[in-house]
XYZ file of C-alpha atoms in Angstrom:
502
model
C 73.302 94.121 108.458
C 70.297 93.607 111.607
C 67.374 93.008 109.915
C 63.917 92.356 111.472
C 64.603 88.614 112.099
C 67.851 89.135 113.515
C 65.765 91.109 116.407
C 67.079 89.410 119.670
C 63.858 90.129 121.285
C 61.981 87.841 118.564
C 65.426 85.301 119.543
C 64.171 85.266 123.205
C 60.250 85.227 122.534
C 60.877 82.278 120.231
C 63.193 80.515 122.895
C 60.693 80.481 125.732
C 57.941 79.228 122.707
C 60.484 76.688 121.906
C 61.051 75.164 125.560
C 57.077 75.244 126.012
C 56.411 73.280 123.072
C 59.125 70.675 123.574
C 58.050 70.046 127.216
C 54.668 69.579 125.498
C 56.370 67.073 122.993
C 58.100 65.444 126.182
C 55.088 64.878 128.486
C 54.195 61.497 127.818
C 53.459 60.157 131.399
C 52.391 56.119 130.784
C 54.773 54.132 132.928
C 57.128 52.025 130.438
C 57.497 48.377 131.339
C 61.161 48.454 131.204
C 61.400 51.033 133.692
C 60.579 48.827 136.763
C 63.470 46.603 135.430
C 65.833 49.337 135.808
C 64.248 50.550 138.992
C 64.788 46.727 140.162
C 68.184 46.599 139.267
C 69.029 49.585 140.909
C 67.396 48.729 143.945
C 69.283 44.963 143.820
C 72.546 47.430 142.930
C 72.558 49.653 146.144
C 71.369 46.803 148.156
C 74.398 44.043 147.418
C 77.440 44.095 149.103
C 79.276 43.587 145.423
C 78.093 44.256 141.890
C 74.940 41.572 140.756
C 76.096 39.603 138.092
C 73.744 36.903 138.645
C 70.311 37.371 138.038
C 67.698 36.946 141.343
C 64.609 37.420 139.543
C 63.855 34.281 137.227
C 62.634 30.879 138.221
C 64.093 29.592 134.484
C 68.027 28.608 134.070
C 69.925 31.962 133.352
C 72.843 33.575 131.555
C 75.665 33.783 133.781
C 77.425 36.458 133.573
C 74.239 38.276 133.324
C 75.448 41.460 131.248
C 72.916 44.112 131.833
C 74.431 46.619 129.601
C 72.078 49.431 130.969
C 72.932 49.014 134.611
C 73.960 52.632 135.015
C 70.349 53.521 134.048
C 69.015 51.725 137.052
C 71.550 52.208 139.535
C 70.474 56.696 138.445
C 66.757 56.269 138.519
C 66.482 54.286 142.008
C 67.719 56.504 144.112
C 65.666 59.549 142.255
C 62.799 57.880 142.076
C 63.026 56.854 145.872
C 63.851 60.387 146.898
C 61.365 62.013 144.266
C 59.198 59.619 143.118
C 57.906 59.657 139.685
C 58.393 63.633 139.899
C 61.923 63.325 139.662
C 62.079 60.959 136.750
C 59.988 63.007 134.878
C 62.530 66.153 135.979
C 65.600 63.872 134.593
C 63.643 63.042 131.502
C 62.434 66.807 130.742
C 66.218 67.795 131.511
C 68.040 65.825 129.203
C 65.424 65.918 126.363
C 65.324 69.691 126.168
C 69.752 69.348 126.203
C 69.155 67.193 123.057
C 66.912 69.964 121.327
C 69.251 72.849 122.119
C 72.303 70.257 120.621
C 70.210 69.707 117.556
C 69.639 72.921 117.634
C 73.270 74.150 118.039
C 74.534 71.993 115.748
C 71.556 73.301 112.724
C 72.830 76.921 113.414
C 76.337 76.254 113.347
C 75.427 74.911 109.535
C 74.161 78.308 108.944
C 70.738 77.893 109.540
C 68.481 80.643 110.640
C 66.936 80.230 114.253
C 63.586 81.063 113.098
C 64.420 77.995 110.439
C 65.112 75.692 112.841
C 61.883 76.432 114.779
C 59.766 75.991 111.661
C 61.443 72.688 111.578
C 60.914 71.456 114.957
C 57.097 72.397 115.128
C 56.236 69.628 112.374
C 58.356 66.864 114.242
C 59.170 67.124 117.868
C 55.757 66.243 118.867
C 56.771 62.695 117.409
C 59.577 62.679 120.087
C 56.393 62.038 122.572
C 56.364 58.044 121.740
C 60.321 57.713 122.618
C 60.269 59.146 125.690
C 57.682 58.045 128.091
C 59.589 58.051 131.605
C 61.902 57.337 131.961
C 64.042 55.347 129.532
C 68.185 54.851 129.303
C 67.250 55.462 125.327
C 66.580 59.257 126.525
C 70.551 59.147 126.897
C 71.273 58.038 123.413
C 69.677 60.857 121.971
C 71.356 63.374 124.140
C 74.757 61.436 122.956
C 73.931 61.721 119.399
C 72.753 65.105 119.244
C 76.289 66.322 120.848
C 77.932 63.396 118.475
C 76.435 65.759 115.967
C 77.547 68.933 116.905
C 80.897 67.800 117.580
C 81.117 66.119 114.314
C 79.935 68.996 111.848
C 82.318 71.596 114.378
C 84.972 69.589 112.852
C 83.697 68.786 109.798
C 82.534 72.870 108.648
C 85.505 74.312 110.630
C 88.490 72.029 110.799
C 88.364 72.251 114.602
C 89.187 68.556 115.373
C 90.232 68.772 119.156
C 86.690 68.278 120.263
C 86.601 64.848 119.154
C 88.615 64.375 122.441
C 85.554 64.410 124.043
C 84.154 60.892 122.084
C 86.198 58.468 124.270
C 84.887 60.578 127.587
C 81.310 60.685 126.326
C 81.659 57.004 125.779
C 82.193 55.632 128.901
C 79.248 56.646 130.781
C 77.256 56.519 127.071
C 77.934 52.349 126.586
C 76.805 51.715 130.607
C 73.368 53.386 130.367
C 72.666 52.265 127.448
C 73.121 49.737 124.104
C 72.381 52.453 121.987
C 76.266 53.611 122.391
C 76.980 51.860 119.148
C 74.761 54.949 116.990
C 77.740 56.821 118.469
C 80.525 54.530 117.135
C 78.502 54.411 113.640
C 78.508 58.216 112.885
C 82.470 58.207 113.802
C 82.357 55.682 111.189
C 79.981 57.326 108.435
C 81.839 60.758 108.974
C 85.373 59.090 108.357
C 83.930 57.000 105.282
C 81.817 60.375 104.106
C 85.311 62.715 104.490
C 87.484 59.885 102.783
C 84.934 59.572 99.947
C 85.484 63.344 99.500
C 88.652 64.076 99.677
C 89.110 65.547 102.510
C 90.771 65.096 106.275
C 89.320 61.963 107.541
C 91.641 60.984 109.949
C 91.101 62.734 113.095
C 87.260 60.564 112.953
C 89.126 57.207 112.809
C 91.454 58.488 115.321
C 88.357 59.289 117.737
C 86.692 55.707 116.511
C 89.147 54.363 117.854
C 89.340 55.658 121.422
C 85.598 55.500 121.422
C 85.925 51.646 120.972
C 88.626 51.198 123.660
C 86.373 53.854 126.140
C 83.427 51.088 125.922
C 86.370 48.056 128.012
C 85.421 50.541 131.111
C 82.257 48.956 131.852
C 81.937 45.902 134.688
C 81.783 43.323 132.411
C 84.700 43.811 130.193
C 85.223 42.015 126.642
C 82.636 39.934 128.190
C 80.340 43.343 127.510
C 81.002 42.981 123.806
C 80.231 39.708 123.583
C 76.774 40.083 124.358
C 76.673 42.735 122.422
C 77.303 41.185 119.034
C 74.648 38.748 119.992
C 71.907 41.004 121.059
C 72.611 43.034 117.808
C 72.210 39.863 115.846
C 69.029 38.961 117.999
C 65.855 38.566 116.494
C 63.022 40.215 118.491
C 59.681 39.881 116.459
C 57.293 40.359 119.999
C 58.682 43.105 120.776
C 57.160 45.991 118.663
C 59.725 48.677 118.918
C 62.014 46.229 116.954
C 59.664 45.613 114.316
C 59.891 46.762 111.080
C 57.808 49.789 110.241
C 55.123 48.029 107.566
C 54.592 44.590 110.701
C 54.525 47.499 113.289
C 51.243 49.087 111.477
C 49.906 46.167 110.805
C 50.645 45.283 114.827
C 48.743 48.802 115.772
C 46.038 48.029 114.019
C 44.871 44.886 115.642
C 45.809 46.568 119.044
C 44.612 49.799 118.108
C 42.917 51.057 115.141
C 42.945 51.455 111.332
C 43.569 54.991 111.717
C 46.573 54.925 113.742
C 47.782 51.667 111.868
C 47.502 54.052 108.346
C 48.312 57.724 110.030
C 51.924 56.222 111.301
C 52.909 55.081 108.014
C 51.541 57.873 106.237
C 53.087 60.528 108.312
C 56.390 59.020 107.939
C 56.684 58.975 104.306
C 55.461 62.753 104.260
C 58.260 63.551 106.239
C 60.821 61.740 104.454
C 58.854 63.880 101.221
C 59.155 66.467 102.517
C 62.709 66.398 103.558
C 63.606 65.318 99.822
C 62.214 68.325 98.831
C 63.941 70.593 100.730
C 67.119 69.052 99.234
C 66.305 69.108 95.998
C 65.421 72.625 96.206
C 68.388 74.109 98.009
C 70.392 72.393 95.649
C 71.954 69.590 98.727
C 75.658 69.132 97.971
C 76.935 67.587 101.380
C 78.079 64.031 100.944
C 79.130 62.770 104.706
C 75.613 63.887 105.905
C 73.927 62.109 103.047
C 75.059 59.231 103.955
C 73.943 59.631 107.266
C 70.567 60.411 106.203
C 70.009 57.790 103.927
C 71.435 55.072 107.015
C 69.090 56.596 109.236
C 66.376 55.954 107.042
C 67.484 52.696 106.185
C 67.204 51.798 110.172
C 64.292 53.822 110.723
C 62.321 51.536 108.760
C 63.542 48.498 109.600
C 62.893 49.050 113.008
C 60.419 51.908 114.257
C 62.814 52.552 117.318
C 65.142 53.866 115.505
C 62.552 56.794 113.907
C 63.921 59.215 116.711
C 67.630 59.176 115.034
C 66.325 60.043 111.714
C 64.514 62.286 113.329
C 67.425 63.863 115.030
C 69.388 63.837 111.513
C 66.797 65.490 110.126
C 66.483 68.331 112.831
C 70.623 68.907 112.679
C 70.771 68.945 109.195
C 68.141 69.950 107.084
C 67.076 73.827 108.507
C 69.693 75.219 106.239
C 67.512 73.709 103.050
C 65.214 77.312 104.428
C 68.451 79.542 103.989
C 67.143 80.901 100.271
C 63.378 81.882 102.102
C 64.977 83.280 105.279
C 67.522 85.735 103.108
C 64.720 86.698 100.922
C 62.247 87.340 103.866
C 64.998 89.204 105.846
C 66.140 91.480 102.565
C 62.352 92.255 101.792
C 62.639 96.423 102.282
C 58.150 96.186 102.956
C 58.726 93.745 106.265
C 61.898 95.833 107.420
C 59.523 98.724 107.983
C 56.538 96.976 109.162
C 58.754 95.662 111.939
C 59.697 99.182 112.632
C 56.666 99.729 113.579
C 56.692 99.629 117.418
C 52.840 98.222 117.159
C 53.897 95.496 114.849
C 56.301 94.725 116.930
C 54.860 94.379 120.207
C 51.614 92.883 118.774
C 53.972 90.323 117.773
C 55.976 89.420 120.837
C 51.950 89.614 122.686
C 50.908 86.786 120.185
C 53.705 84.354 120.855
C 53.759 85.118 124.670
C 50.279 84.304 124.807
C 50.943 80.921 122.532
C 53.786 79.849 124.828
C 51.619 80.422 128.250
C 49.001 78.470 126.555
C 51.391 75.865 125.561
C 53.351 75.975 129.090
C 49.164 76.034 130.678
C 48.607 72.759 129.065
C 51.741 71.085 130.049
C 50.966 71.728 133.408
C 47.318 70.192 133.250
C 48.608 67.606 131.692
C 49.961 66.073 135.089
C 53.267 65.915 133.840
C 54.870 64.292 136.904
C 53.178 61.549 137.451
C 53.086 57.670 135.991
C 49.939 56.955 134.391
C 48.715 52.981 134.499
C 46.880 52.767 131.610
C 43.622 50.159 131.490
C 42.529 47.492 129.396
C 39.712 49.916 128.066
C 42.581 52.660 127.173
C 44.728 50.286 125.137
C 43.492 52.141 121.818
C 45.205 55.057 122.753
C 48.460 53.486 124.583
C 48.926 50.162 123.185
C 49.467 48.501 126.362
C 47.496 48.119 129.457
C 48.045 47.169 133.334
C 46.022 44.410 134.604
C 46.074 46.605 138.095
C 43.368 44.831 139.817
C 45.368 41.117 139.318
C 48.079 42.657 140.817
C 46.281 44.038 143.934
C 45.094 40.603 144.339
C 48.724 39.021 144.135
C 49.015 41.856 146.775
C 45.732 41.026 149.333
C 46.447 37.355 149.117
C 49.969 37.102 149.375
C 50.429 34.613 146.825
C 54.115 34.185 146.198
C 56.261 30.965 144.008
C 56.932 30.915 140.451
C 54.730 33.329 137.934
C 54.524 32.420 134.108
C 53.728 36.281 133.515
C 52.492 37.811 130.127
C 56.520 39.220 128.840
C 55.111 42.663 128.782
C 53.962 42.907 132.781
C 56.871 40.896 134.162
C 59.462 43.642 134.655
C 56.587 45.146 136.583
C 56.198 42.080 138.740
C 59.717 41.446 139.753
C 59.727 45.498 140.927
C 56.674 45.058 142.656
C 56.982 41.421 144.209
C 60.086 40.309 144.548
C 61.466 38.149 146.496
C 58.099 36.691 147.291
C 57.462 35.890 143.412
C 59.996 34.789 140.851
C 59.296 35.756 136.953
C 59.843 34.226 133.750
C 59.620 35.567 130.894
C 60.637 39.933 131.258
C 62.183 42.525 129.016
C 65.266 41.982 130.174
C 64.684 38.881 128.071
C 68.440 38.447 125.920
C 70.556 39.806 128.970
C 69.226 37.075 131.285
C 67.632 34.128 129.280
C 69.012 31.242 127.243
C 68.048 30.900 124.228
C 65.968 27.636 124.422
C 63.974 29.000 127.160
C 62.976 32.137 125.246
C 62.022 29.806 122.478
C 59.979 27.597 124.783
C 58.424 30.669 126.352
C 57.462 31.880 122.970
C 56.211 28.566 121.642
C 54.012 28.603 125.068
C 52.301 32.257 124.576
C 51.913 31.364 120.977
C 49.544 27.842 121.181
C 52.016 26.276 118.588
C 52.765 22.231 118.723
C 55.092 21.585 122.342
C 53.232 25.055 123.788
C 53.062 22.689 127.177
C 57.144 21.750 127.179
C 57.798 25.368 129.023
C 54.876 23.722 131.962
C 56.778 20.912 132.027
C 60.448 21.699 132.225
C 60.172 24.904 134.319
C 56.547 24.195 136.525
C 55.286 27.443 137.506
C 52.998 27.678 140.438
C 50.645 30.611 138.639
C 50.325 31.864 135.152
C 49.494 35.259 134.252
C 48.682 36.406 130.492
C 46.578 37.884 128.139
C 42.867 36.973 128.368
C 42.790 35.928 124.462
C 40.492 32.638 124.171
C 43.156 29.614 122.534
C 45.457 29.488 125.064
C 43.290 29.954 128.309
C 41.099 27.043 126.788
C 44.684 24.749 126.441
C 45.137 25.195 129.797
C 42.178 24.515 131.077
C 42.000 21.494 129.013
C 44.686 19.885 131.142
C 42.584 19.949 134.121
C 45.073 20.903 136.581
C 44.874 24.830 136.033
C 41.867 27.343 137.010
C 40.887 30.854 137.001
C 41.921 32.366 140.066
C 41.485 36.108 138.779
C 40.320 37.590 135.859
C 40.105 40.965 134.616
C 39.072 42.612 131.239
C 42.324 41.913 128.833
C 43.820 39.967 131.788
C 43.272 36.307 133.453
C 45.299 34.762 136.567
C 45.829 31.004 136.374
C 46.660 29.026 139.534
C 46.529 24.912 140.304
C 42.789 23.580 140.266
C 43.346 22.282 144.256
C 43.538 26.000 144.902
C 40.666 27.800 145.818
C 40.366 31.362 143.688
């Protein structure tokens, strides 16, 4: 029977509200350090005569191979952003963020959920998609991949229709050379074979398709070579770089770099979620095993490491809108609204309100300056978390100062984009695909003051340091006597030999 919600007018109206608010939820415009690593690899990519596998950028002793399992990222955003700039990363980003809505979005009505459902759903969290996708990142592919993993998984799961999974070892090819994040892919295969065996039910057809998924990630440049980095950078502590920290050390970072309030609000909002979720289940009565256990894994990672809030995020978006099936039915049965919507006035009064919402939305994406890359100052690190010590660079710019650059971890991707060849890094993000062990160690035990902070100066000499303008270790190195100020900025200082003159 059509009811009042089943109007395809309200379908459309809500679509185009939809697509405003996501873009919205999308249009975080602060330029990502990693970015100008891709953007440098692509540029080294289309510029060789053969593929790189030797890194050009570092001054320190490298890995070799060096296995930059996101190469595909770069070797897609240089040649966009050289034709479009920043525009057309933003365009890519926008693109294949609203695809992973409409997948999670697919896949929650395929479970039966009610469109308006889902929308009620998505208004609470897609605004927390904002922090995972500032332009542009290869982790924007990953949750594409997962939310189609997800569609393609319950398809076969809810309907016995098993011949998508042919697509897994096609998806994975392209999926394990833009990005690490391929492996989320191989782990629901796994869950949903595990989940299906544990019930009692056909479970084959996901090992099958685990299977061909793992043999689709050999196509790659590197080949068992890929893998073997992979296992280590899996293993691979990262405790300075927040994304990988656990979700109690990553408030505590944000509030020495930020405030109290965005330290507490993070945790706080996270835990009402996952509340809230648990309450949905408990009050639809949640039977469904398989995505239970991928629920409670996604939780499990999203708290171990913040980066991986997005995926529970996603889980949550694909699953859970059915938990409003009961309140939908009785909304849609209710005799009182079925005539009120009758009601031509109502109606159109209606559709007016959420047009007018959605151009208000769309109004304030636009005014946002969504295609641009923001540089964020020292004096707008409370609202970022990171900053760009601009002016330093210009200077490194007007003075032509090239060698060796001891460069705060967070800014060097930035300087090997900008600089190179005429200045060589060490240390960058790209810090486990290109750098041995004992010279991350050394670079850490340098930016960190502790006892042998000077062994890094001595085995590696740079010719300028560049890093963070906090008091302990500025004073250490000026204590030697043979380094001075050359530059400084607020949050920022520029180091150079004392026969130099700044």
């Amino acid at each position: 029977m059509t009811t009042w919600l089943s109007s395809r007018g309200l379908k459309l109206i809500l679509g185009a509200f939809v697509v405003a608010y996501a873009l919205n939820s999308l249009a975080a415009t602060v330029a990502d350090p990693d970015l100008w690593g891709f953007l440098a690899f692509g540029r080294l990519f289309w510029n060789s005569p053969s593929f790189p596998y030797e890194d050009v950028f570092s001054f320190t002793p490298t890995l070799k191979p060096w296995v930059y399992h996101e190469w595909l990222s770069g070797v897609i955003f240089y040649p966009i952003y050289q034709a479009f700039g920043a525009a057309g990363l933003h365009i890519l980003k926008y693109a294949v963020g609203l695809t992973t809505i409409w997948f999670l979005y697919r896949t929650a009505v395929l479970r039966g959920a009610h469109p308006l459902a889902v929308v009620v759903l998505f208004l609470p969290i897609l605004p927390l998609f904002r922090a995972f996708y500032n332009p542009v990142r290869p982790q924007v592919f990953t949750f594409l991949f997962v939310a189609i993993f997800l569609y393609l998984l319950e398809r076969a799961r809810l309907l016995g229709q098993y011949w998508p999974l042919v697509w897994v070892p096609v998806i994975m090819v392209p999926w394990a050379n833009l990005h690490g994040g391929f492996v989320a892919g191989l782990g629901l295969l796994l869950l949903y074979a595990v989940g299906e065996a544990l019930s009692r039910r056909v479970f084959w057809p996901y090992v099958l398709a685990l299977g061909a998924g793992i043999l689709a990630t050999l196509i790659n440049p590197y080949g068992l070579q890929y893998w073997h980095y992979m296992a280590d950078a899996l293993a691979m502590p990262r405790p300075m770089i927040t994304e990988w920290m656990s979700m109690f050390h990553y408030a505590n970072y944000v509030k020495k770099e930020t405030s109290l309030w965005h330290a507490v609000s993070f945790p706080i909002l996270f835990f009402a979620l996952m509340a809230f979720s648990g309450f949905l289940m408990w009050r639809s009565r949640w039977r469904e095993f398989t995505p239970s256990i991928v629920l409670a894994v996604g939780l499990i990672l999203a708290v171990k490491h913040v980066r991986h809030f997005i995926l529970f995020y996603c889980f949550i978006l694909a699953y859970l809108p059915i938990c409003f099936k009961p309140y939908v039915e009785d909304l849609s049965s209710r005799p009182g609204l079925q005539d009120l919507w009758r009601k031509t006035l109502v109606r159109q009064g209606c559709f007016a309100l959420i047009l007018v919402v959605t151009v208000t939305l769309a109004t304030t994406f636009i005014r946002q300056g969504p295609w641009a890359l923001t540089f964020p100052s020292y004096s707008q690190k409370g609202k970022t978390g990171m900053y760009y010590p601009l002016d330093i660079f210009d200077y490194l710019e007007r003075e032509q100062l090239s060698g060796k650059l001891l460069v705060e971890f967070v800014w060097g991707e930035y300087v090997l984009w900008r600089f190179h060849p005429r200045i060589t890094v060490a240390l960058d993000g790209r810090f486990e695909t290109v750098y041995p062990p004992e010279v991350v160690n050394d670079y850490f035990a340098f930016y960190s003051g502790l006892p042998g902070w000077e062994r890094f100066l001595e085995k590696y000499r740079p010719d300028f340091i560049l890093i963070k303008d906090h008091g302990k270790l500025v004073e250490l190195l000026q204590s030697q006597g043979v380094w001075q100020v050359l530059r400084r900025e607020p949050g920022a200082v520029l180091l150079g030999p004392s026969q130099i003159n700044p």
